[in-house]
Amino acid sequence: AQSVTQPDIHITVSEGASLELRCNYSYGATPYLFWYVQSPGQGLQLLLKYFSGDTLVQGIKGFEAEFKRSQSSFNLRKPSVHWSDAAEYFCAVVGYYGGSQGNLIFGKGTKLSVKP
Amino acid sequence: GAGVSQTPSNKVTEKGKYVELRCDPISGHTALYWYRQSLGQGPEFLIYFQGTGAADDSGLPNDRFFAVRPEGSVSTLKIQRTERGDSAVYLCASSRGLANDNEQFFGPGTRLTVL
């Protein structure tokens, strides 16, 4: 069965510093991968997604992620973090049912805190 | 346009009571999903609909949970004989269809507290 692991529960970075959030997935074929952000009281917002093609994916708010099949990873990066990036970040993979999109399978999330 | 809306935003109930949670998807979206997010966890799949029919309800934890989407738009998640362990945020999402690259748009959730 598919699964997603986010090894870091909580990360603190200084404003302006670079950021990398880790995500590892378990899936036999080429996965469909997503990163979502959840701010307090807000719904989940899609940052970026990977389906095929270029393994470096650009998203909104200056985020990018790189798909590495050999490492079963899809790490999220940002070169310079802003205080407004403080939130919880979720990596997810599509669950397959007969070839059509079913549910998303989420990791447990990484909470990002930003120091001034 | 309007996003996915969920009502109520908060629901407090007593153990053993019945509750209904409503989801209003984005207009024109045929696929609708329900997830449950417990404290400190990522969202976990409950059920999804394509149109009016439940395409997959394998995530429903037991037969106390039921969801409907009678007209292919609004959906209601129903929980009978609530238990304290049902306390969580219930998220609804919709997408244009079931194609793999269709983005799921999430509502703000309903926070259910069972006392």
Tab-separated table of C-alpha atoms in Angstrom:
chain	number	residue	atom	x	y	z
A	1	ALA	CA	0.000	0.000	0.000
A	2	GLN	CA	1.067	3.529	-0.670
A	3	SER	CA	2.401	5.588	2.201
A	4	VAL	CA	4.069	8.930	2.838
A	5	THR	CA	6.636	9.701	5.505
A	6	GLN	CA	7.571	13.166	6.672
A	7	PRO	CA	10.392	12.555	9.130
A	8	ASP	CA	10.466	16.042	10.646
A	9	ILE	CA	7.562	16.906	12.923
A	10	HIS	CA	8.688	20.462	13.631
A	11	ILE	CA	11.312	22.677	11.993
A	12	THR	CA	12.375	26.186	12.985
A	13	VAL	CA	14.283	28.411	10.592
A	14	SER	CA	15.287	32.040	10.675
A	15	GLU	CA	13.616	34.466	8.330
A	16	GLY	CA	15.647	34.735	5.153
A	17	ALA	CA	17.252	31.329	5.598
A	18	SER	CA	16.760	28.471	3.181
A	19	LEU	CA	14.309	25.666	3.846
A	20	GLU	CA	14.049	22.002	2.944
A	21	LEU	CA	11.189	19.805	4.112
A	22	ARG	CA	11.608	16.101	3.581
A	23	CYS	CA	9.090	13.681	2.129
A	24	ASN	CA	9.516	10.006	1.297
A	25	TYR	CA	6.870	7.911	-0.378
A	26	SER	CA	6.244	4.245	-0.856
A	27	TYR	CA	4.739	3.302	-4.199
A	28	GLY	CA	5.681	0.829	-6.904
A	29	ALA	CA	4.955	2.839	-10.035
A	30	THR	CA	5.473	6.510	-10.861
A	31	PRO	CA	3.640	8.385	-8.146
A	32	TYR	CA	1.506	11.482	-8.396
A	33	LEU	CA	2.896	13.734	-5.647
A	34	PHE	CA	1.671	16.904	-3.993
A	35	TRP	CA	2.680	19.410	-1.372
A	36	TYR	CA	-0.052	21.246	0.521
A	37	VAL	CA	0.194	24.028	3.110
A	38	GLN	CA	-2.242	24.503	5.973
A	39	SER	CA	-2.335	27.740	7.942
A	40	PRO	CA	-4.283	27.965	11.219
A	41	GLY	CA	-7.986	28.144	10.512
A	42	GLN	CA	-7.426	27.770	6.783
A	43	GLY	CA	-8.060	24.973	4.377
A	44	LEU	CA	-5.284	23.046	2.689
A	45	GLN	CA	-3.768	24.953	-0.218
A	46	LEU	CA	-1.877	23.261	-3.021
A	47	LEU	CA	1.723	24.470	-3.370
A	48	LEU	CA	2.826	22.248	-6.237
A	49	LYS	CA	2.399	18.853	-7.822
A	50	TYR	CA	4.403	16.303	-9.791
A	51	PHE	CA	2.963	13.911	-12.338
A	52	SER	CA	5.679	13.312	-14.904
A	53	GLY	CA	8.385	15.066	-16.903
A	54	ASP	CA	10.812	17.506	-15.361
A	55	THR	CA	11.719	16.299	-11.899
A	56	LEU	CA	12.136	19.839	-10.554
A	57	VAL	CA	8.714	21.357	-10.044
A	58	GLN	CA	7.984	25.014	-9.410
A	59	GLY	CA	5.064	26.043	-7.255
A	60	ILE	CA	3.420	29.061	-5.757
A	61	LYS	CA	4.958	31.378	-3.156
A	62	GLY	CA	8.488	30.666	-4.352
A	63	PHE	CA	8.451	26.957	-3.429
A	64	GLU	CA	9.939	24.171	-5.499
A	65	ALA	CA	10.264	20.419	-5.075
A	66	GLU	CA	12.453	17.782	-6.640
A	67	PHE	CA	11.302	14.254	-7.411
A	68	LYS	CA	14.064	11.687	-6.929
A	69	ARG	CA	12.940	8.200	-7.896
A	70	SER	CA	16.149	6.551	-6.659
A	71	GLN	CA	15.536	7.941	-3.182
A	72	SER	CA	11.723	7.760	-3.244
A	73	SER	CA	11.752	11.383	-2.192
A	74	PHE	CA	9.932	14.587	-3.044
A	75	ASN	CA	11.517	17.259	-0.859
A	76	LEU	CA	10.138	20.775	-0.715
A	77	ARG	CA	12.536	23.735	-0.842
A	78	LYS	CA	12.524	27.483	-0.631
A	79	PRO	CA	15.666	29.610	-0.921
A	80	SER	CA	14.570	32.363	1.464
A	81	VAL	CA	11.841	31.889	4.034
A	82	HIS	CA	9.411	34.668	4.947
A	83	TRP	CA	7.625	34.971	8.295
A	84	SER	CA	4.328	34.345	6.480
A	85	ASP	CA	5.533	30.854	5.535
A	86	ALA	CA	4.983	29.664	9.110
A	87	ALA	CA	2.384	26.922	8.738
A	88	GLU	CA	2.025	23.159	8.535
A	89	TYR	CA	3.133	21.428	5.357
A	90	PHE	CA	1.802	18.128	4.082
A	91	CYS	CA	3.189	15.855	1.425
A	92	ALA	CA	0.670	13.581	-0.308
A	93	VAL	CA	0.473	10.868	-2.942
A	94	VAL	CA	-2.523	9.772	-4.984
A	95	GLY	CA	-4.052	6.441	-4.134
A	96	TYR	CA	-4.822	4.456	-7.256
A	97	TYR	CA	-8.115	2.738	-7.861
A	98	GLY	CA	-8.477	1.201	-11.276
A	99	GLY	CA	-6.311	3.869	-12.834
A	100	SER	CA	-8.394	6.839	-11.722
A	101	GLN	CA	-7.612	9.251	-8.984
A	102	GLY	CA	-8.941	8.171	-5.687
A	103	ASN	CA	-8.063	9.598	-2.366
A	104	LEU	CA	-4.912	11.428	-1.397
A	105	ILE	CA	-2.641	9.719	1.129
A	106	PHE	CA	-1.014	12.294	3.377
A	107	GLY	CA	2.043	12.347	5.562
A	108	LYS	CA	1.709	13.462	9.159
A	109	GLY	CA	2.926	16.932	8.326
A	110	THR	CA	5.823	19.188	9.242
A	111	LYS	CA	5.155	22.286	11.274
A	112	LEU	CA	7.333	25.194	10.213
A	113	SER	CA	8.150	27.998	12.630
A	114	VAL	CA	10.013	31.108	11.447
A	115	LYS	CA	12.254	33.112	13.762
A	116	PRO	CA	12.529	36.864	13.155
B	1	GLY	CA	-15.505	32.103	-7.706
B	2	ALA	CA	-16.503	30.606	-4.368
B	3	GLY	CA	-14.418	27.828	-2.933
B	4	VAL	CA	-15.483	24.734	-1.040
B	5	SER	CA	-17.590	25.639	1.952
B	6	GLN	CA	-18.346	23.557	5.024
B	7	THR	CA	-20.904	24.041	7.752
B	8	PRO	CA	-20.853	24.281	10.637
B	9	SER	CA	-17.302	25.443	11.253
B	10	ASN	CA	-17.498	24.059	14.772
B	11	LYS	CA	-19.751	21.438	16.289
B	12	VAL	CA	-19.812	20.377	19.913
B	13	THR	CA	-21.962	17.400	20.798
B	14	GLU	CA	-22.388	14.860	23.529
B	15	LYS	CA	-21.382	11.235	23.323
B	16	GLY	CA	-24.115	9.158	21.752
B	17	LYS	CA	-25.679	11.977	19.737
B	18	TYR	CA	-26.167	12.147	15.982
B	19	VAL	CA	-24.428	14.827	13.879
B	20	GLU	CA	-24.503	15.969	10.278
B	21	LEU	CA	-21.695	17.835	8.579
B	22	ARG	CA	-22.313	19.597	5.295
B	23	CYS	CA	-20.030	20.244	2.332
B	24	ASP	CA	-20.803	22.528	-0.583
B	25	PRO	CA	-18.264	21.893	-3.374
B	26	ILE	CA	-17.079	24.221	-6.103
B	27	SER	CA	-19.741	24.573	-8.759
B	28	GLY	CA	-19.224	22.118	-11.589
B	29	HIS	CA	-16.903	19.814	-9.664
B	30	THR	CA	-18.103	16.250	-10.045
B	31	ALA	CA	-15.752	14.581	-7.570
B	32	LEU	CA	-16.119	15.143	-3.830
B	33	TYR	CA	-13.963	13.768	-1.035
B	34	TRP	CA	-14.227	13.566	2.749
B	35	TYR	CA	-11.181	13.345	4.985
B	36	ARG	CA	-10.707	13.318	8.749
B	37	GLN	CA	-7.773	15.050	10.433
B	38	SER	CA	-7.016	14.150	14.016
B	39	LEU	CA	-4.748	16.281	16.156
B	40	GLY	CA	-1.139	16.032	15.048
B	41	GLN	CA	-1.962	13.897	12.022
B	42	GLY	CA	-2.376	14.384	8.327
B	43	PRO	CA	-5.799	14.104	6.741
B	44	GLU	CA	-7.072	10.524	6.356
B	45	PHE	CA	-9.418	9.503	3.583
B	46	LEU	CA	-12.987	8.577	4.424
B	47	ILE	CA	-15.053	8.443	1.243
B	48	TYR	CA	-15.299	9.959	-2.209
B	49	PHE	CA	-18.098	10.502	-4.694
B	50	GLN	CA	-18.163	10.776	-8.433
B	51	GLY	CA	-21.499	12.429	-9.106
B	52	THR	CA	-24.144	11.022	-6.826
B	53	GLY	CA	-22.564	7.655	-6.188
B	54	ALA	CA	-19.963	6.736	-3.609
B	55	ALA	CA	-17.015	5.572	-5.730
B	56	ASP	CA	-15.066	4.379	-2.702
B	57	ASP	CA	-16.107	4.333	0.939
B	58	SER	CA	-13.291	2.115	2.180
B	59	GLY	CA	-12.018	4.792	4.543
B	60	LEU	CA	-15.160	5.010	6.647
B	61	PRO	CA	-14.106	3.641	10.054
B	62	ASN	CA	-17.327	1.779	10.877
B	63	ASP	CA	-21.024	1.672	10.131
B	64	ARG	CA	-21.754	4.668	12.343
B	65	PHE	CA	-20.411	6.826	9.521
B	66	PHE	CA	-22.398	7.447	6.374
B	67	ALA	CA	-22.298	10.062	3.614
B	68	VAL	CA	-24.686	11.048	0.869
B	69	ARG	CA	-24.663	13.284	-2.170
B	70	PRO	CA	-28.205	12.961	-3.519
B	71	GLU	CA	-28.070	15.541	-6.308
B	72	GLY	CA	-24.409	15.328	-7.172
B	73	SER	CA	-23.520	18.618	-5.519
B	74	VAL	CA	-23.853	19.146	-1.757
B	75	SER	CA	-22.756	16.262	0.437
B	76	THR	CA	-23.590	15.424	4.028
B	77	LEU	CA	-21.452	13.298	6.309
B	78	LYS	CA	-23.560	11.676	9.004
B	79	ILE	CA	-22.247	10.218	12.219
B	80	GLN	CA	-24.506	8.195	14.492
B	81	ARG	CA	-23.955	7.470	18.193
B	82	THR	CA	-20.912	9.726	18.327
B	83	GLU	CA	-17.937	8.694	20.433
B	84	ARG	CA	-15.160	10.795	21.937
B	85	GLY	CA	-12.740	9.265	19.449
B	86	ASP	CA	-14.718	10.861	16.614
B	87	SER	CA	-13.440	14.283	17.686
B	88	ALA	CA	-11.412	15.665	14.782
B	89	VAL	CA	-11.512	18.163	11.945
B	90	TYR	CA	-13.546	16.841	9.036
B	91	LEU	CA	-12.341	18.140	5.688
B	92	CYS	CA	-14.148	18.159	2.402
B	93	ALA	CA	-12.514	18.572	-0.997
B	94	SER	CA	-13.771	18.710	-4.559
B	95	SER	CA	-12.200	18.357	-7.983
B	96	ARG	CA	-13.275	18.578	-11.617
B	97	GLY	CA	-13.235	14.829	-11.953
B	98	LEU	CA	-11.349	11.711	-11.099
B	99	ALA	CA	-8.451	12.166	-13.512
B	100	ASN	CA	-5.124	11.778	-11.780
B	101	ASP	CA	-3.993	15.332	-12.426
B	102	ASN	CA	-7.132	17.007	-11.144
B	103	GLU	CA	-6.358	19.203	-8.165
B	104	GLN	CA	-8.434	18.684	-5.052
B	105	PHE	CA	-9.624	21.950	-3.507
B	106	PHE	CA	-10.186	21.797	0.234
B	107	GLY	CA	-12.719	23.507	2.443
B	108	PRO	CA	-11.814	25.018	5.824
B	109	GLY	CA	-13.157	22.006	7.692
B	110	THR	CA	-15.625	21.325	10.478
B	111	ARG	CA	-14.125	20.862	13.915
B	112	LEU	CA	-16.155	18.223	15.732
B	113	THR	CA	-15.819	17.877	19.485
B	114	VAL	CA	-17.555	15.002	21.236
B	115	LEU	CA	-17.824	15.492	24.978
